[in-house]
mmCIF file of C-alpha atoms and ligand atoms in Angstrom:
data_model
loop_
_atom_site.group_PDB
_atom_site.id
_atom_site.type_symbol
_atom_site.label_atom_id
_atom_site.label_comp_id
_atom_site.label_asym_id
_atom_site.label_seq_id
_atom_site.Cartn_x
_atom_site.Cartn_y
_atom_site.Cartn_z
ATOM 1 C CA MET A 594 4.193 -20.279 2.931
ATOM 2 C CA ARG A 595 0.721 -18.772 2.706
ATOM 3 C CA ALA A 596 -0.692 -16.540 5.413
ATOM 4 C CA VAL A 597 -4.065 -14.873 5.646
ATOM 5 C CA LEU A 598 -4.447 -12.394 8.485
ATOM 6 C CA TYR A 599 -7.926 -11.457 9.685
ATOM 7 C CA GLY A 600 -8.356 -8.155 11.488
ATOM 8 C CA THR A 601 -10.779 -5.312 11.916
ATOM 9 C CA PRO A 602 -10.396 -1.636 10.976
ATOM 10 C CA GLY A 603 -8.368 0.249 13.568
ATOM 11 C CA SER A 604 -7.381 -2.908 15.445
ATOM 12 C CA HIS A 605 -3.980 -2.230 16.957
ATOM 13 C CA PRO A 606 -3.146 -5.902 17.670
ATOM 14 C CA SER A 607 -4.059 -6.731 14.064
ATOM 15 C CA MET A 608 -1.405 -4.202 13.096
ATOM 16 C CA SER A 609 0.998 -5.915 15.517
ATOM 17 C CA ALA A 610 0.483 -9.215 13.714
ATOM 18 C CA GLU A 611 0.885 -7.508 10.362
ATOM 19 C CA LEU A 612 4.189 -5.956 11.434
ATOM 20 C CA MET A 613 5.409 -9.384 12.568
ATOM 21 C CA LEU A 614 4.456 -10.959 9.244
ATOM 22 C CA ARG A 615 6.288 -8.228 7.343
ATOM 23 C CA HIS A 616 9.347 -8.489 9.571
ATOM 24 C CA LYS A 617 9.469 -12.243 8.991
ATOM 25 C CA GLY A 618 9.129 -11.726 5.245
ATOM 26 C CA VAL A 619 6.018 -13.913 5.099
ATOM 27 C CA ALA A 620 3.757 -13.076 2.162
ATOM 28 C CA TYR A 621 0.266 -12.515 3.501
ATOM 29 C CA ARG A 622 -3.133 -11.230 2.582
ATOM 30 C CA ARG A 623 -5.080 -9.208 5.095
ATOM 31 C CA ARG A 624 -8.829 -9.568 5.277
ATOM 32 C CA ASP A 625 -10.847 -7.232 7.471
ATOM 33 C CA LEU A 626 -14.092 -8.169 9.189
ATOM 34 C CA PRO A 627 -16.629 -5.627 10.465
ATOM 35 C CA ASN A 628 -15.851 -4.365 13.979
ATOM 36 C CA MET A 629 -17.775 -6.213 16.697
ATOM 37 C CA THR A 630 -19.654 -8.411 14.187
ATOM 38 C CA HIS A 631 -16.262 -10.077 13.858
ATOM 39 C CA LYS A 632 -16.939 -12.044 17.045
ATOM 40 C CA PRO A 633 -19.702 -14.346 15.689
ATOM 41 C CA LEU A 634 -18.016 -14.366 12.290
ATOM 42 C CA LEU A 635 -14.809 -15.766 13.777
ATOM 43 C CA ARG A 636 -16.822 -18.608 15.270
ATOM 44 C CA LEU A 637 -18.490 -19.307 11.931
ATOM 45 C CA MET A 638 -15.056 -19.333 10.315
ATOM 46 C CA GLY A 639 -13.939 -22.055 12.705
ATOM 47 C CA PHE A 640 -11.584 -19.992 14.857
ATOM 48 C CA GLY A 641 -11.976 -20.795 18.522
ATOM 49 C CA ALA A 642 -11.587 -17.115 19.398
ATOM 50 C CA ARG A 643 -13.704 -13.986 19.699
ATOM 51 C CA THR A 644 -10.858 -11.572 19.115
ATOM 52 C CA VAL A 645 -8.723 -10.437 16.215
ATOM 53 C CA PRO A 646 -6.051 -10.879 15.053
ATOM 54 C CA VAL A 647 -6.383 -14.442 13.860
ATOM 55 C CA MET A 648 -4.471 -15.989 11.021
ATOM 56 C CA THR A 649 -4.231 -19.037 8.853
ATOM 57 C CA LEU A 650 -0.682 -20.128 8.184
ATOM 58 C CA ASP A 651 -0.516 -22.759 5.471
ATOM 59 C CA GLY A 652 -4.140 -23.531 6.276
ATOM 60 C CA ARG A 653 -3.555 -23.891 10.031
ATOM 61 C CA ARG A 654 -5.609 -21.587 12.245
ATOM 62 C CA VAL A 655 -3.716 -19.452 14.737
ATOM 63 C CA THR A 656 -5.409 -17.120 17.204
ATOM 64 C CA THR A 657 -4.170 -14.171 19.326
ATOM 65 C CA THR A 658 -1.160 -11.948 18.821
ATOM 66 C CA MET A 659 1.025 -13.879 21.249
ATOM 67 C CA ARG A 660 0.312 -17.191 19.512
ATOM 68 C CA ILE A 661 0.802 -15.599 16.098
ATOM 69 C CA ALA A 662 4.260 -14.427 17.227
ATOM 70 C CA ARG A 663 5.109 -17.971 18.277
ATOM 71 C CA ALA A 664 3.705 -19.597 15.135
ATOM 72 C CA LEU A 665 5.705 -17.205 12.954
ATOM 73 C CA GLU A 666 8.848 -17.759 14.993
ATOM 74 C CA ALA A 667 8.491 -21.531 14.583
ATOM 75 C CA ALA A 668 7.810 -21.276 10.854
ATOM 76 C CA VAL A 669 10.481 -18.651 10.091
ATOM 77 C CA PRO A 670 13.088 -18.630 12.883
ATOM 78 C CA GLN A 671 15.099 -15.721 11.459
ATOM 79 C CA PRO A 672 15.003 -12.841 12.075
ATOM 80 C CA ALA A 673 14.126 -13.920 15.617
ATOM 81 C CA ILE A 674 11.517 -11.878 17.503
ATOM 82 C CA LEU A 675 11.429 -14.161 20.547
ATOM 83 C CA PRO A 676 12.120 -14.787 23.353
ATOM 84 C CA VAL A 677 10.929 -11.684 25.156
ATOM 85 C CA ASP A 678 10.144 -11.145 28.824
ATOM 86 C CA GLU A 679 6.764 -12.827 29.165
ATOM 87 C CA ALA A 680 5.522 -10.576 31.963
ATOM 88 C CA LEU A 681 6.208 -7.567 29.755
ATOM 89 C CA GLU A 682 4.570 -9.282 26.810
ATOM 90 C CA ARG A 683 1.449 -9.902 28.909
ATOM 91 C CA TRP A 684 1.438 -6.261 30.030
ATOM 92 C CA ALA A 685 1.632 -5.156 26.386
ATOM 93 C CA ASP A 686 -0.952 -7.718 25.288
ATOM 94 C CA ASP A 687 -3.402 -7.060 28.144
ATOM 95 C CA ASP A 688 -2.982 -3.779 30.017
ATOM 96 C CA LEU A 689 -1.540 -1.481 27.368
ATOM 97 C CA GLN A 690 -3.663 -2.929 24.565
ATOM 98 C CA GLU A 691 -6.838 -2.747 26.654
ATOM 99 C CA CYS A 692 -6.138 0.804 27.842
ATOM 100 C CA VAL A 693 -6.050 2.208 24.314
ATOM 101 C CA ARG A 694 -8.801 -0.159 23.131
ATOM 102 C CA ALA A 695 -11.193 1.221 25.742
ATOM 103 C CA LEU A 696 -10.210 4.774 24.823
ATOM 104 C CA GLY A 697 -10.552 4.003 21.126
ATOM 105 C CA ARG A 698 -14.033 2.528 21.522
ATOM 106 C CA TRP A 699 -15.090 5.405 23.726
ATOM 107 C CA GLY A 700 -13.667 7.832 21.155
ATOM 108 C CA ALA A 701 -15.492 6.118 18.297
ATOM 109 C CA VAL A 702 -18.825 6.375 20.116
ATOM 110 C CA ARG A 703 -18.330 10.021 21.091
ATOM 111 C CA ASP A 704 -17.013 10.999 17.663
ATOM 112 C CA PRO A 705 -18.927 8.823 15.160
ATOM 113 C CA ALA A 706 -17.290 10.674 12.230
ATOM 114 C CA SER A 707 -13.989 9.164 13.350
ATOM 115 C CA MET A 708 -15.089 5.682 12.241
ATOM 116 C CA ALA A 709 -14.642 6.546 8.567
ATOM 117 C CA THR A 710 -11.062 7.647 9.186
ATOM 118 C CA PHE A 711 -10.099 4.098 10.189
ATOM 119 C CA LEU A 712 -11.389 2.577 6.944
ATOM 120 C CA GLU A 713 -8.592 2.184 4.488
ATOM 121 C CA ARG A 714 -9.119 -1.303 3.067
ATOM 122 C CA PRO A 715 -12.110 -3.475 2.122
ATOM 123 C CA VAL A 716 -14.222 -4.934 4.899
ATOM 124 C CA LEU A 717 -15.676 -8.362 4.090
ATOM 125 C CA GLY A 718 -14.624 -7.607 0.520
ATOM 126 C CA MET A 719 -16.642 -4.357 0.388
ATOM 127 C CA PRO A 720 -14.571 -1.385 -0.834
ATOM 128 C CA PRO A 721 -13.851 1.303 1.808
ATOM 129 C CA GLY A 722 -16.108 3.798 -0.010
ATOM 130 C CA ALA A 723 -19.092 1.455 0.235
ATOM 131 C CA VAL A 724 -18.379 0.730 3.888
ATOM 132 C CA LYS A 725 -18.171 4.472 4.591
ATOM 133 C CA ALA A 726 -21.509 4.950 2.847
ATOM 134 C CA SER A 727 -23.045 2.338 5.170
ATOM 135 C CA LEU A 728 -21.756 4.038 8.328
ATOM 136 C CA PRO A 729 -24.834 6.156 9.110
ATOM 137 C CA VAL A 730 -26.623 2.864 9.874
ATOM 138 C CA VAL A 731 -23.855 0.304 10.466
ATOM 139 C CA GLY A 732 -21.783 2.768 12.497
ATOM 140 C CA ARG A 733 -24.641 3.215 14.962
ATOM 141 C CA LEU A 734 -25.051 -0.513 15.413
ATOM 142 C CA THR A 735 -21.304 -0.861 15.888
ATOM 143 C CA ALA A 736 -21.293 1.997 18.406
ATOM 144 C CA LEU A 737 -23.979 0.238 20.448
ATOM 145 C CA GLN A 738 -21.695 -2.764 20.829
ATOM 146 C CA MET A 739 -18.592 -0.673 21.447
ATOM 147 C CA LYS A 740 -20.009 1.339 24.300
ATOM 148 C CA VAL A 741 -17.505 1.796 27.108
ATOM 149 C CA PRO A 742 -18.788 3.390 30.351
ATOM 150 C CA ASP A 743 -17.369 6.863 30.984
ATOM 151 C CA ASP A 744 -15.789 5.875 34.288
ATOM 152 C CA VAL A 745 -13.960 2.961 32.644
ATOM 153 C CA ALA A 746 -12.640 5.163 29.832
ATOM 154 C CA LEU A 747 -11.608 7.927 32.223
ATOM 155 C CA ALA A 748 -9.831 5.416 34.446
ATOM 156 C CA GLN A 749 -7.912 4.146 31.407
ATOM 157 C CA LEU A 750 -7.094 7.716 30.414
ATOM 158 C CA ALA A 751 -5.689 8.267 33.897
ATOM 159 C CA VAL A 752 -3.338 5.271 33.627
ATOM 160 C CA LEU A 753 -2.210 5.997 30.060
ATOM 161 C CA PRO A 754 0.671 8.306 31.137
ATOM 162 C CA GLY A 755 2.012 5.513 33.375
ATOM 163 C CA HIS A 756 1.934 3.081 30.437
ATOM 164 C CA LEU A 757 3.748 5.603 28.260
ATOM 165 C CA ASP A 758 6.340 6.122 31.025
ATOM 166 C CA ARG A 759 6.895 2.388 30.986
ATOM 167 C CA VAL A 760 7.368 2.424 27.199
ATOM 168 C CA ASP A 761 9.900 5.260 27.599
ATOM 169 C CA ALA A 762 11.711 3.244 30.290
ATOM 170 C CA LEU A 763 11.796 0.111 28.088
ATOM 171 C CA LEU A 764 13.297 2.231 25.329
ATOM 172 C CA ALA A 765 15.862 3.702 27.714
ATOM 173 C CA ASP A 766 17.042 0.283 28.901
ATOM 174 C CA GLY A 767 17.092 -1.167 25.376
ATOM 175 C CA THR A 768 14.344 -3.762 25.908
ATOM 176 C CA ILE A 769 12.590 -2.314 22.867
ATOM 177 C CA GLY A 770 13.598 0.094 20.138
ATOM 178 C CA GLY A 771 16.868 -1.702 19.400
ATOM 179 C CA GLU A 772 18.309 -2.589 16.028
ATOM 180 C CA ARG A 773 16.923 -6.130 16.295
ATOM 181 C CA ARG A 774 13.200 -5.746 16.602
ATOM 182 C CA ASN A 775 11.361 -8.166 18.817
ATOM 183 C CA ALA A 776 7.774 -9.202 19.545
ATOM 184 C CA LEU A 777 7.478 -6.466 22.190
ATOM 185 C CA ASP A 778 8.354 -3.763 19.655
ATOM 186 C CA PHE A 779 5.559 -5.021 17.441
ATOM 187 C CA GLN A 780 3.088 -5.393 20.320
ATOM 188 C CA ILE A 781 3.716 -1.970 21.808
ATOM 189 C CA ALA A 782 4.130 0.358 18.823
ATOM 190 C CA PRO A 783 0.570 -0.030 17.396
ATOM 191 C CA SER A 784 -0.962 0.600 20.829
ATOM 192 C CA VAL A 785 0.946 3.863 21.110
ATOM 193 C CA ARG A 786 -0.119 4.710 17.553
ATOM 194 C CA LEU A 787 -3.782 4.185 18.441
ATOM 195 C CA ALA A 788 -3.381 6.561 21.404
ATOM 196 C CA MET A 789 -1.853 9.036 18.946
ATOM 197 C CA ALA A 790 -5.046 8.908 16.868
ATOM 198 C CA PHE A 791 -6.535 11.311 19.420
ATOM 199 C CA ASP A 792 -6.085 14.924 18.337
ATOM 200 C CA GLN A 793 -5.629 15.922 21.980
ATOM 201 C CA LEU A 794 -2.875 13.367 22.653
ATOM 202 C CA ARG A 795 -0.961 13.155 19.375
ATOM 203 C CA GLU A 796 1.530 15.987 19.787
ATOM 204 C CA GLU A 797 2.261 15.287 23.422
ATOM 205 C CA ILE A 798 2.946 11.604 22.728
ATOM 206 C CA ALA A 799 4.910 12.358 19.558
ATOM 207 C CA ALA A 800 7.257 14.538 21.627
ATOM 208 C CA ARG A 801 8.228 11.638 23.903
ATOM 209 C CA PRO A 802 10.515 8.709 23.068
ATOM 210 C CA ALA A 803 7.470 6.396 23.022
ATOM 211 C CA GLY A 804 5.866 8.429 20.240
ATOM 212 C CA ALA A 805 8.957 8.600 18.050
ATOM 213 C CA PHE A 806 9.468 4.858 18.551
ATOM 214 C CA ALA A 807 5.859 4.066 17.643
ATOM 215 C CA VAL A 808 6.031 6.037 14.404
ATOM 216 C CA ARG A 809 9.362 4.412 13.515
ATOM 217 C CA VAL A 810 8.175 0.837 14.095
ATOM 218 C CA CYS A 811 4.630 1.368 12.850
ATOM 219 C CA PRO A 812 4.800 4.124 10.219
ATOM 220 C CA GLU A 813 1.253 3.666 8.926
ATOM 221 C CA PHE A 814 -1.707 3.735 11.257
ATOM 222 C CA ALA A 815 -4.934 5.206 9.938
ATOM 223 C CA GLY A 816 -7.539 6.921 12.073
ATOM 224 C CA ARG A 817 -8.237 10.145 13.899
ATOM 225 C CA PHE A 818 -10.434 11.096 16.850
ATOM 226 C CA GLY A 819 -11.525 14.701 17.317
ATOM 227 C CA ALA A 820 -11.490 16.551 20.634
ATOM 228 C CA VAL A 821 -13.562 14.065 22.654
ATOM 229 C CA LEU A 822 -11.384 13.809 25.744
ATOM 230 C CA PRO A 823 -11.911 16.036 28.755
ATOM 231 C CA ALA A 824 -9.567 19.020 28.582
HETATM 232 N N1 GSH B 1284 -4.782 -9.428 23.452
HETATM 233 C C1 GSH B 1284 -5.426 -10.299 22.501
HETATM 234 C C2 GSH B 1284 -6.868 -9.848 22.273
HETATM 235 C C3 GSH B 1284 -7.053 -8.900 21.122
HETATM 236 C C4 GSH B 1284 -8.388 -8.171 21.172
HETATM 237 O O1 GSH B 1284 -9.040 -8.014 22.233
HETATM 238 N N2 GSH B 1284 -8.844 -7.695 19.994
HETATM 239 C C5 GSH B 1284 -10.043 -6.900 19.919
HETATM 240 C C6 GSH B 1284 -9.980 -5.953 18.725
HETATM 241 S S1 GSH B 1284 -8.665 -4.784 18.905
HETATM 242 C C7 GSH B 1284 -11.233 -7.808 19.762
HETATM 243 O O2 GSH B 1284 -11.298 -8.570 18.828
HETATM 244 N N3 GSH B 1284 -12.183 -7.728 20.688
HETATM 245 C C8 GSH B 1284 -13.389 -8.470 20.652
HETATM 246 C C9 GSH B 1284 -14.100 -8.441 21.971
HETATM 247 O O3 GSH B 1284 -14.087 -7.381 22.582
HETATM 248 O O4 GSH B 1284 -14.670 -9.447 22.355
HETATM 249 C C10 GSH B 1284 -4.592 -10.347 21.223
HETATM 250 O O5 GSH B 1284 -3.793 -9.438 20.971
HETATM 251 O O6 GSH B 1284 -4.761 -11.324 20.476
#
């Protein structure tokens, strides 16, 4: 089986897909596209999607994290990661993902130096060093497309504790964090890790069950935002 996963630097759902591929033991290559420019590129590449992750599995195109989970489950049934509660999966895929995505984009615009910290692999085949060198120009163009209004970001910041409470509750009732990992584990952990990229949130989140869980399920997650959040 041959899988190629397409993501962007810092993309938490791309990490979700990567964790699923690893868990299933599917050999894959990851290719990163430039943030935001990935949208037209995905169209040119023949994916009917504007979002990453997308994947080819034995040449077949698969889009979105939820569909990737299902395609992997069909191709490699064991270890099973499905079924999961679909309402919870949608919450993880929409609300939780979008909350930290908005904060992440807002953070990247307010702390442009943070962009380099998310670059750990080639982008469009360009080595991370070369991509970092292009950031004074490319980073500004990316920031223009990433702009999230302050009120939207602050509203997401206000609901983040509720999302983390829900993660703690799902851990407490065994829905996630069990010995047999499932699609929800892989959806949720990278989102919590992206929230932990903020210097002002990291320690507080790490001290809760959600933080310990996220680090356990998703040990590597590059990137760091400085003190950009209101005190
Ligand atoms: N929830 C979907 C969507 C993922 C998503 O929104 N990905 C972001 C990057 S983290 C993206 O590509 N956004 C492009 C856009 O904003 O149009 C999934 O997990 O597949």
